[in-house]
CSV table of C-alpha atoms in Angstrom, one decimal:
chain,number,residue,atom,x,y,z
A,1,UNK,CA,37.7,49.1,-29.0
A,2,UNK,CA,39.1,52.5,-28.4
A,3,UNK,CA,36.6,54.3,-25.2
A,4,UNK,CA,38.2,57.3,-25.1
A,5,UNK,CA,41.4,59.5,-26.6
A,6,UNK,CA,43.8,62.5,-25.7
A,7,UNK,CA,46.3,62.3,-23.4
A,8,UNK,CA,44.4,61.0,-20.5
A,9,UNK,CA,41.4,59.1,-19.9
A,10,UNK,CA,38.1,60.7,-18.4
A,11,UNK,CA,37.6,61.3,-14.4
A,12,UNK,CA,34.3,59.6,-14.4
A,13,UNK,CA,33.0,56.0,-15.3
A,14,UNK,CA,31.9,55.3,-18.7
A,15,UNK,CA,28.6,54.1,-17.4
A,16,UNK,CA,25.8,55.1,-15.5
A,17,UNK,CA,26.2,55.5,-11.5
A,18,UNK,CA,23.3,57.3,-10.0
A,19,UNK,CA,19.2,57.9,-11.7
A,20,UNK,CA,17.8,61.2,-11.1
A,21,UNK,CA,15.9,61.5,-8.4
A,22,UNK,CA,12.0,60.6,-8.7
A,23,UNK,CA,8.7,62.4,-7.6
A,24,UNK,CA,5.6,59.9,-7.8
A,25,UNK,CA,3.0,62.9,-9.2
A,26,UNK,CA,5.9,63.8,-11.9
A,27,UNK,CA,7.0,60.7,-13.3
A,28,UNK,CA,6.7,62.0,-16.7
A,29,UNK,CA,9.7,64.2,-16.1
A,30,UNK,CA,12.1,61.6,-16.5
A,31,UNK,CA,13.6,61.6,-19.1
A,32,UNK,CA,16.0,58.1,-20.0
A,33,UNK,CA,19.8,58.1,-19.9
A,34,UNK,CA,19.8,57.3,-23.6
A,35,UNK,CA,17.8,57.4,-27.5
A,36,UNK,CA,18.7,55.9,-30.0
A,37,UNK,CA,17.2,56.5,-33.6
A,38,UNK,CA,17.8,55.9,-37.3
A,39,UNK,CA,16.3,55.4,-40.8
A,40,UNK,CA,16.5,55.3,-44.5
A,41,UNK,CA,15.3,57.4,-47.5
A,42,UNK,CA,16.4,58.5,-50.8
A,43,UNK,CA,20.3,58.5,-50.9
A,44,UNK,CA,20.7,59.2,-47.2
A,45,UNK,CA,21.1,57.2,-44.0
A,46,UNK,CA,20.4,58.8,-40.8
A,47,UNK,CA,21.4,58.0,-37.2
A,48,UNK,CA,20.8,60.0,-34.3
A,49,UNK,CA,21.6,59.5,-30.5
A,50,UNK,CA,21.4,61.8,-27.3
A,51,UNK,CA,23.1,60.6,-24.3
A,52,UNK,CA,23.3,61.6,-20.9
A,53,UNK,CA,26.9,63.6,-19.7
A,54,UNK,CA,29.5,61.7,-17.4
A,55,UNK,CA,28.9,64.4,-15.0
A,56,UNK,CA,25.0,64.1,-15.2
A,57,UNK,CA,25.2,60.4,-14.5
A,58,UNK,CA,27.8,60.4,-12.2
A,59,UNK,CA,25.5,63.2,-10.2
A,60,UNK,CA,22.1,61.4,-10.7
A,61,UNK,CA,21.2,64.4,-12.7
A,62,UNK,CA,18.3,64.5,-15.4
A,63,UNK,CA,19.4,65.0,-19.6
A,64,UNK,CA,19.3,68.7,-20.1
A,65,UNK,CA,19.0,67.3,-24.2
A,66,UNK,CA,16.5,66.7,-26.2
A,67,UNK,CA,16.0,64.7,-29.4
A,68,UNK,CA,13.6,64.8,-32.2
A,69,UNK,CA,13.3,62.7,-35.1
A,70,UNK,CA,9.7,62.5,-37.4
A,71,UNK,CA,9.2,62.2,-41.2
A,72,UNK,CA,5.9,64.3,-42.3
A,73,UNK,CA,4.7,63.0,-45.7
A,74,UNK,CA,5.1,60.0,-48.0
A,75,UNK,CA,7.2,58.8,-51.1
A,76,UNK,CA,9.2,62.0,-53.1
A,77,UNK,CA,7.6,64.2,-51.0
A,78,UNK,CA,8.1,63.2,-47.5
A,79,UNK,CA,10.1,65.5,-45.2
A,80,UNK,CA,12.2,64.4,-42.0
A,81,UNK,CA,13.2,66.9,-39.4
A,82,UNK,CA,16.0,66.1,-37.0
A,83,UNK,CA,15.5,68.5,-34.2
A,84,UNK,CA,18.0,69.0,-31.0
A,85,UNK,CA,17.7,71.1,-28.8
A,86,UNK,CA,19.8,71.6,-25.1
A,87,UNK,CA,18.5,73.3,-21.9
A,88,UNK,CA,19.9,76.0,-19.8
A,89,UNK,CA,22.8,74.9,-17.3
A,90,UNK,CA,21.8,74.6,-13.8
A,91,UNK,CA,18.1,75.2,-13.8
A,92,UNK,CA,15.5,72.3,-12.9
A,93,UNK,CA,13.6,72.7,-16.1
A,94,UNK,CA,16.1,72.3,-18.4
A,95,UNK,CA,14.8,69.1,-19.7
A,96,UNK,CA,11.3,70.3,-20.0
A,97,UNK,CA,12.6,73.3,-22.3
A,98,UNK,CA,14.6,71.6,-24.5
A,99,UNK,CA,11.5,69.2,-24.7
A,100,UNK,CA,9.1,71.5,-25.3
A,101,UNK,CA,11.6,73.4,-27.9
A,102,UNK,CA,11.5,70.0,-30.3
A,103,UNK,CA,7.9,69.7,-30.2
A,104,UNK,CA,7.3,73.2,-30.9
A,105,UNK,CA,9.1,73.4,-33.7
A,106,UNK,CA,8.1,69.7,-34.9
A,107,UNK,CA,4.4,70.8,-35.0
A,108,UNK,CA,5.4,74.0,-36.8
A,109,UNK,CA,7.5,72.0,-39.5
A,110,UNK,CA,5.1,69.6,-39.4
A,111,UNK,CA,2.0,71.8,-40.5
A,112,UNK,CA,4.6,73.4,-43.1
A,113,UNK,CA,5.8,70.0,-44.5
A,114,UNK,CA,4.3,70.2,-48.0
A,115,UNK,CA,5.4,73.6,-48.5
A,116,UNK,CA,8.7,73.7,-47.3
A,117,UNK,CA,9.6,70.2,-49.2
A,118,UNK,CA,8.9,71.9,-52.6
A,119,UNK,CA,10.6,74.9,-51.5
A,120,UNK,CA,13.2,73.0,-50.8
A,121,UNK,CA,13.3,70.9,-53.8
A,122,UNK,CA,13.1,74.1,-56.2
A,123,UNK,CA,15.6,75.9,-54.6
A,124,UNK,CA,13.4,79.3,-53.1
A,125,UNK,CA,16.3,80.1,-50.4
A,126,UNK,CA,14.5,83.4,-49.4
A,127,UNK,CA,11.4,82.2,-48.8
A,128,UNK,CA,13.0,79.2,-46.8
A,129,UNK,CA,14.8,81.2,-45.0
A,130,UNK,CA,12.2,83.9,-44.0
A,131,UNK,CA,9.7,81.1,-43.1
A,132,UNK,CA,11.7,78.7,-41.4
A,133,UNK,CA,13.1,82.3,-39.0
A,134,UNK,CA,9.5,82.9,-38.1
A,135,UNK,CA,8.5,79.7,-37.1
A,136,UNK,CA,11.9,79.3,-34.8
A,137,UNK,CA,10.6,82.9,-33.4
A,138,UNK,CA,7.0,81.3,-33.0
A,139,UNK,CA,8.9,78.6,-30.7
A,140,UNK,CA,10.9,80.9,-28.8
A,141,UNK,CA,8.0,82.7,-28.4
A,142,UNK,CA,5.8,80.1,-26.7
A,143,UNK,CA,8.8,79.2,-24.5
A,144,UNK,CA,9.2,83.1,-22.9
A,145,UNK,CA,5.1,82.2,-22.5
A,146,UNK,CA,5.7,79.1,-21.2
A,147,UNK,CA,8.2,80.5,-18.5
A,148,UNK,CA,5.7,83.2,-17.5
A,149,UNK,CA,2.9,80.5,-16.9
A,150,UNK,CA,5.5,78.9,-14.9
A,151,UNK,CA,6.6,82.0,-12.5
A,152,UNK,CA,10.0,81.8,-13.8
A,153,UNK,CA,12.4,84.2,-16.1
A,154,UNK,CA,12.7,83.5,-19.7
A,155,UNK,CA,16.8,83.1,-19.3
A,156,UNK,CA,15.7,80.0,-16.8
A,157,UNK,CA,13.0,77.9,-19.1
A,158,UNK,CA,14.8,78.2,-22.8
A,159,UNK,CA,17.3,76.2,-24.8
A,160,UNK,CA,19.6,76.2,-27.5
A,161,UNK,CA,17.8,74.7,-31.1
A,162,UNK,CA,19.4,73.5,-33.7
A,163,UNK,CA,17.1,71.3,-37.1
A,164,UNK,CA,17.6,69.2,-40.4
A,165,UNK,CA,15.8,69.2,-42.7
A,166,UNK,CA,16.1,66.3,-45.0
A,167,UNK,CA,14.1,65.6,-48.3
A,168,UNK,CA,12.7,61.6,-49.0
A,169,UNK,CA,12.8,62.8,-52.8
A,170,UNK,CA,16.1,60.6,-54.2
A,171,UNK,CA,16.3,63.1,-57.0
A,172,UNK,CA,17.1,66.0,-54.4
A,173,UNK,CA,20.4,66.1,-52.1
A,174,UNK,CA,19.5,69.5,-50.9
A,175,UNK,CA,19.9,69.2,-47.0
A,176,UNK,CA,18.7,72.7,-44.8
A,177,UNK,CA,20.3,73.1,-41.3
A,178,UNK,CA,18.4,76.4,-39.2
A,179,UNK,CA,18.5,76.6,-35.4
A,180,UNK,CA,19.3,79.1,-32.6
A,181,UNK,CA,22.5,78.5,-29.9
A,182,UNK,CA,25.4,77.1,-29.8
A,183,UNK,CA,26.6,73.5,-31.4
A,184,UNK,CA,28.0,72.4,-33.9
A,185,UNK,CA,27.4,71.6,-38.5
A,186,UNK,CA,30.4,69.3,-39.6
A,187,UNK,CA,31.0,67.5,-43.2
A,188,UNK,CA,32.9,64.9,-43.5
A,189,UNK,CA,34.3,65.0,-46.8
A,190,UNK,CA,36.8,62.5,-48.7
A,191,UNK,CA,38.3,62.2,-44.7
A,192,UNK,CA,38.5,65.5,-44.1
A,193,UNK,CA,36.2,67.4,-41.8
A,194,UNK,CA,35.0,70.8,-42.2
A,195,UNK,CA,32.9,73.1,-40.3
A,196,UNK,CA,30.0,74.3,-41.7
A,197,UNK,CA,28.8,76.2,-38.8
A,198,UNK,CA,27.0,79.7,-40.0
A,199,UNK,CA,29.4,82.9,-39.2
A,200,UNK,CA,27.6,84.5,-36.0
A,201,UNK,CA,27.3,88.3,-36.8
A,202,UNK,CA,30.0,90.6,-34.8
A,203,UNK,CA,27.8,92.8,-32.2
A,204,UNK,CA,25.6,95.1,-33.6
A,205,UNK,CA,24.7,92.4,-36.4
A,206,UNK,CA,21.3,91.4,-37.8
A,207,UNK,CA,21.9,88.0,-39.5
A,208,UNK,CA,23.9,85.2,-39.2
A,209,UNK,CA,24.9,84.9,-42.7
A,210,UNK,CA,26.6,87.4,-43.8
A,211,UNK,CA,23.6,89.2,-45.5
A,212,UNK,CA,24.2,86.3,-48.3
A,213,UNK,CA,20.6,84.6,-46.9
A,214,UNK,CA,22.0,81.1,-46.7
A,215,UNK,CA,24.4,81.3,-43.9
A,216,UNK,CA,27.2,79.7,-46.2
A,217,UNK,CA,30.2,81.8,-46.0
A,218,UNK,CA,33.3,80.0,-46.8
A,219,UNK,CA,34.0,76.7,-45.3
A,220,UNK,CA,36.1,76.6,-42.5
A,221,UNK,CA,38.8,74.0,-41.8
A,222,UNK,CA,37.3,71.1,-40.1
A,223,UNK,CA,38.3,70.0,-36.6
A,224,UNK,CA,41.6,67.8,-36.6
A,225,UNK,CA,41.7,68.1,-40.0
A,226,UNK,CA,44.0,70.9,-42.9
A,227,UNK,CA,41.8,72.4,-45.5
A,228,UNK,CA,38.4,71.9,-46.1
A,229,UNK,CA,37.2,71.8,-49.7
A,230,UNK,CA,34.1,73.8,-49.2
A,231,UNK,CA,33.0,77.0,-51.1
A,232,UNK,CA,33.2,80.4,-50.7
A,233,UNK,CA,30.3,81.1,-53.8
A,234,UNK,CA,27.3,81.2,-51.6
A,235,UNK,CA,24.4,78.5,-51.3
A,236,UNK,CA,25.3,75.8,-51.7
A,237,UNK,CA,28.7,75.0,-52.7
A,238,UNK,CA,28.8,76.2,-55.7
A,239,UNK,CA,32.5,77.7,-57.5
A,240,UNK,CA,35.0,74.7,-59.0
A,241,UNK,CA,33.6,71.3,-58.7
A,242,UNK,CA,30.5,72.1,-56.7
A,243,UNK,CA,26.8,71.9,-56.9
A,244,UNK,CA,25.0,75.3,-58.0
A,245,UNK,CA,21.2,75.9,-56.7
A,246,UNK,CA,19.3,78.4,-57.9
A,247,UNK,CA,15.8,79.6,-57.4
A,248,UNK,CA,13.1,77.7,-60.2
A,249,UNK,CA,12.7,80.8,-62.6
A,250,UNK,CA,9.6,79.7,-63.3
A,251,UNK,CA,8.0,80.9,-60.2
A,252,UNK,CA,7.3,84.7,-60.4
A,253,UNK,CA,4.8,85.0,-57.9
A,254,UNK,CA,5.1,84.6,-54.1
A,255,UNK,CA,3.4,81.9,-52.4
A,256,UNK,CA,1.3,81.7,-49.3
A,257,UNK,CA,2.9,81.7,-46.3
A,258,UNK,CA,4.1,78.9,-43.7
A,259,UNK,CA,1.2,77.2,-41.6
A,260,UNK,CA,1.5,78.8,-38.0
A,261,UNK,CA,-0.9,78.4,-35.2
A,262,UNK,CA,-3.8,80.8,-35.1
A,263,UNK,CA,-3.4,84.2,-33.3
A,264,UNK,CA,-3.6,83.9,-30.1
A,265,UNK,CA,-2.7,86.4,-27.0
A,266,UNK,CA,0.8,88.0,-27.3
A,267,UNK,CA,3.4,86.4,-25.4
A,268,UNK,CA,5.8,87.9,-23.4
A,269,UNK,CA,7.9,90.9,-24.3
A,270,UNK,CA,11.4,90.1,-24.9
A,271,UNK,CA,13.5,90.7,-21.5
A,272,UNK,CA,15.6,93.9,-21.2
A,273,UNK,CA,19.1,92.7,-20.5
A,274,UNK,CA,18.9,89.1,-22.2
A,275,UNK,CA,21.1,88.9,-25.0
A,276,UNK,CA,19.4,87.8,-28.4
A,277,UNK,CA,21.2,84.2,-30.2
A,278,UNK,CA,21.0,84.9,-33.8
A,279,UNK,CA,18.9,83.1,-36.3
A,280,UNK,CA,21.4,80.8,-38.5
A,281,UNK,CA,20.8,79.3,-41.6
A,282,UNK,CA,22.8,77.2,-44.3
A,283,UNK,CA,21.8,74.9,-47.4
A,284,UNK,CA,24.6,72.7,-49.1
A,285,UNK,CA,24.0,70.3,-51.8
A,286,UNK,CA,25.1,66.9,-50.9
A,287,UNK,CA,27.8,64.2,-52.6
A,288,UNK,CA,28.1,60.7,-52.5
A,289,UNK,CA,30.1,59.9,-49.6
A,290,UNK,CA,29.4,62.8,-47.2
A,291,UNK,CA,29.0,62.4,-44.0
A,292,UNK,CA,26.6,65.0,-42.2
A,293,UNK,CA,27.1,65.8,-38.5
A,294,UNK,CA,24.6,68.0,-36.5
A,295,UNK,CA,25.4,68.2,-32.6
A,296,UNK,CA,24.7,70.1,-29.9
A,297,UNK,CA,27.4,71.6,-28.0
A,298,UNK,CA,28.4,68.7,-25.7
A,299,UNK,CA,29.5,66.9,-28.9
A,300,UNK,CA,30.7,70.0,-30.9
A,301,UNK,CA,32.9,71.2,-27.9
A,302,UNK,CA,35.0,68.0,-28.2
A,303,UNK,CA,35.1,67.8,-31.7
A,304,UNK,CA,37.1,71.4,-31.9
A,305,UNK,CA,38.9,71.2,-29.0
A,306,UNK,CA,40.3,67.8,-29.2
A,307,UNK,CA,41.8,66.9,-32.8
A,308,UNK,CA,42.0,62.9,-31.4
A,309,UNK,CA,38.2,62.8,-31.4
A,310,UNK,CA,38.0,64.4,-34.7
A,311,UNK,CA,40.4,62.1,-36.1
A,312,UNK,CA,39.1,59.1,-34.7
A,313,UNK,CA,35.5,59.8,-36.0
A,314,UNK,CA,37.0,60.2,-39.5
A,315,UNK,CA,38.8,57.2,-39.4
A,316,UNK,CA,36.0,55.6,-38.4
A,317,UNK,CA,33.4,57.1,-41.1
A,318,UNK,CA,35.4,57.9,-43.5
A,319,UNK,CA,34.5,54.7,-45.8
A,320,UNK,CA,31.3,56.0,-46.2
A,321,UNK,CA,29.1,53.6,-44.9
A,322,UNK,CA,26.8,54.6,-42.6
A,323,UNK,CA,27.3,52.2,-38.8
A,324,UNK,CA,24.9,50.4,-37.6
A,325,UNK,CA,23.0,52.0,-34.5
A,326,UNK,CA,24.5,50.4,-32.0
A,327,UNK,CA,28.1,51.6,-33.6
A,328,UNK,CA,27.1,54.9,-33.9
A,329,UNK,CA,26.1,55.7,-30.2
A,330,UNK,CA,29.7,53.9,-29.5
A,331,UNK,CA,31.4,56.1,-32.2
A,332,UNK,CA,29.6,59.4,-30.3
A,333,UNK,CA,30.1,57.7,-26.9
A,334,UNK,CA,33.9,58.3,-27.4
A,335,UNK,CA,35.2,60.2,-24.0
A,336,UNK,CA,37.7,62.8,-23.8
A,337,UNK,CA,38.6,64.5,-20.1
A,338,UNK,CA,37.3,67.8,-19.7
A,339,UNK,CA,33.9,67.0,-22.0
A,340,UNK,CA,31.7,65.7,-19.5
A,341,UNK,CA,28.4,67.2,-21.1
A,342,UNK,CA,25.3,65.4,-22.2
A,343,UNK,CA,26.0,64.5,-26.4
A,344,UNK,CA,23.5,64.2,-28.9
A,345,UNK,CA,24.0,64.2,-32.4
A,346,UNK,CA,22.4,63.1,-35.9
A,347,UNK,CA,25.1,62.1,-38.8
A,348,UNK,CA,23.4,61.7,-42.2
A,349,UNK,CA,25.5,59.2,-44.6
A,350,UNK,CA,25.5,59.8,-48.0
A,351,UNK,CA,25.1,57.6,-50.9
């Protein structure tokens, strides 16, 4: 079994050296070196892993990632949210913000749950858009709040977020990425990869999406691979040989809006000086045989710089059965030198 590829193998071991060190009146801190999750609705399979860096075990250092996986609702309309979410670099909290960034946003969905599954299911891209952008802002918000409770700036107590949303309903192959921070939206598509990662404005932007709503400018070429196949027509893939998705004409009247908590005192004002991540967005309509990969950036780095992991991973999951869980935290486990970041990542297989 191949443990790692590119030219040369990894400086550090594969496995774990040193735990984080341990305060007795904060044990519920720790966070462990790995999770592990899966399951099965509808057409999809899901797996989903976080794993603690080479560096960050070799250092006795906590996970700075987080990992969220919850199904709200039953039958058609259940709705499962893949949440990940990656702390700040060098700050002692970084585990505690990216935790607190996945539960935020879980309760949020999870309020919303009813709503946003038929929203997603008929196809209202604006109003999932709008809705899903205020109640990442919401979460953001009670972080900056959290970091004042905590005596600390906001640029020290935050982390990067990026969701699935997936549908139980087998009739719907609608899948919904929306996050904030860097990472990474791949498609594995008869063995080709392609990026669907959202087009960040240029500075001096407002959106991530190129004012389209849906955050799905043309595909780019995958990593390690030629030419993707994906579209250039707007959300989701539609133009030759892809899936239109249009809004259900008969709804002319708006609905209410997305469950949020009740009003409470403002939080902090945003800090002078701290750059703003844009919102992004994207909806694609799913095939038999796609693979879906949503990663943070310790996985997403890798991916694009090194065409031998990309390749690999394709070759691996390109038959279109989804591995077992124990293969797919090996398949994510693969080390190249130079990536030594914590990994976490959630691939949705396609049937």
């Amino acid at each position: 079994m191949i443990t790692h590829v590119g030219d040369r193998p990894p400086t550090y071991d594969a496995e774990p050296t040193a735990l984080p060190a341990a305060v007795p009146q904060e044990l519920d801190g720790l966070v462990p070196d790995t999770v592990l999750d899966g399951a099965r609705y509808g057409t999809y399979t899901l797996r989903a892993a976080s794993v603690r860096g080479d560096s960050a075990r070799f250092r006795g250092e906590l996970r700075r990632d987080a990992l969220l996986t919850a199904r709200f609702g039953t039958d058609e309309h259940a709705l499962v949210l893949v949440a990940v979410a990656t702390g700040a670099r060098a700050t002692a909290s970084a585990h505690l913000a990216a935790a607190d960034a996945c539960r935020w946003i879980g309760e949020a969905v999870g309020r919303s749950h009813a709503r946003l599954s038929e929203d997603i299911r008929a196809g209202r891209r604006g109003e999932l858009k709008s809705g899903l952008n205020r109640l990442t802002d919401r979460t953001y918000g009670k972080l900056r709040a959290r970091a004042a409770e905590l005596g600390t700036e906001p640029r020290q107590y935050t982390a990067g977020l990026r969701c699935l949303l997936l549908p139980g309903d087998p009739d719907c192959r609608t899948r919904i990425f929306f996050g904030i921070g860097p990472g990474g939206l791949f498609r594995l598509r008869d063995g080709s990869w392609q990026d669907l990662e959202p087009e960040v404005p240029a500075a001096g932007g407002t959106s991530a999406d190129n004012g389209s709503g849906t955050g799905s400018g043309p595909s780019r070429p995958g990593p390690g691979s030629g030419t993707g196949s994906g579209s250039a027509s707007g959300w989701p893939d539609g133009g030759p040989g892809g899936e239109g998705l249009t809004a259900d004409p008969a709804v002319t009247t708006s609905w209410p809006s997305y469950v949020e908590d009740p009003p409470g005192p403002p939080g902090p004002p945003e800090v002078p000086g701290l750059p703003a991540e844009p919102f992004r967005f994207r909806g694609s309509v799913a095939r038999p045989g796609d693979t879906l990969l949503l990663c943070g950036p310790g996985l997403a780095g890798p991916l694009r710089g090194e065409p031998a992991l990309a390749r690999e991973l394709a070759a691996r999951w390109a038959p279109g059965q989804a591995p077992g869980l124990v293969a797919f935290l090996a398949d994510t486990q693969l080390r190249v030198k130079g990536y030594s970041d914590d990994r976490t990542s959630a691939g949705v297989w396609e049937a």
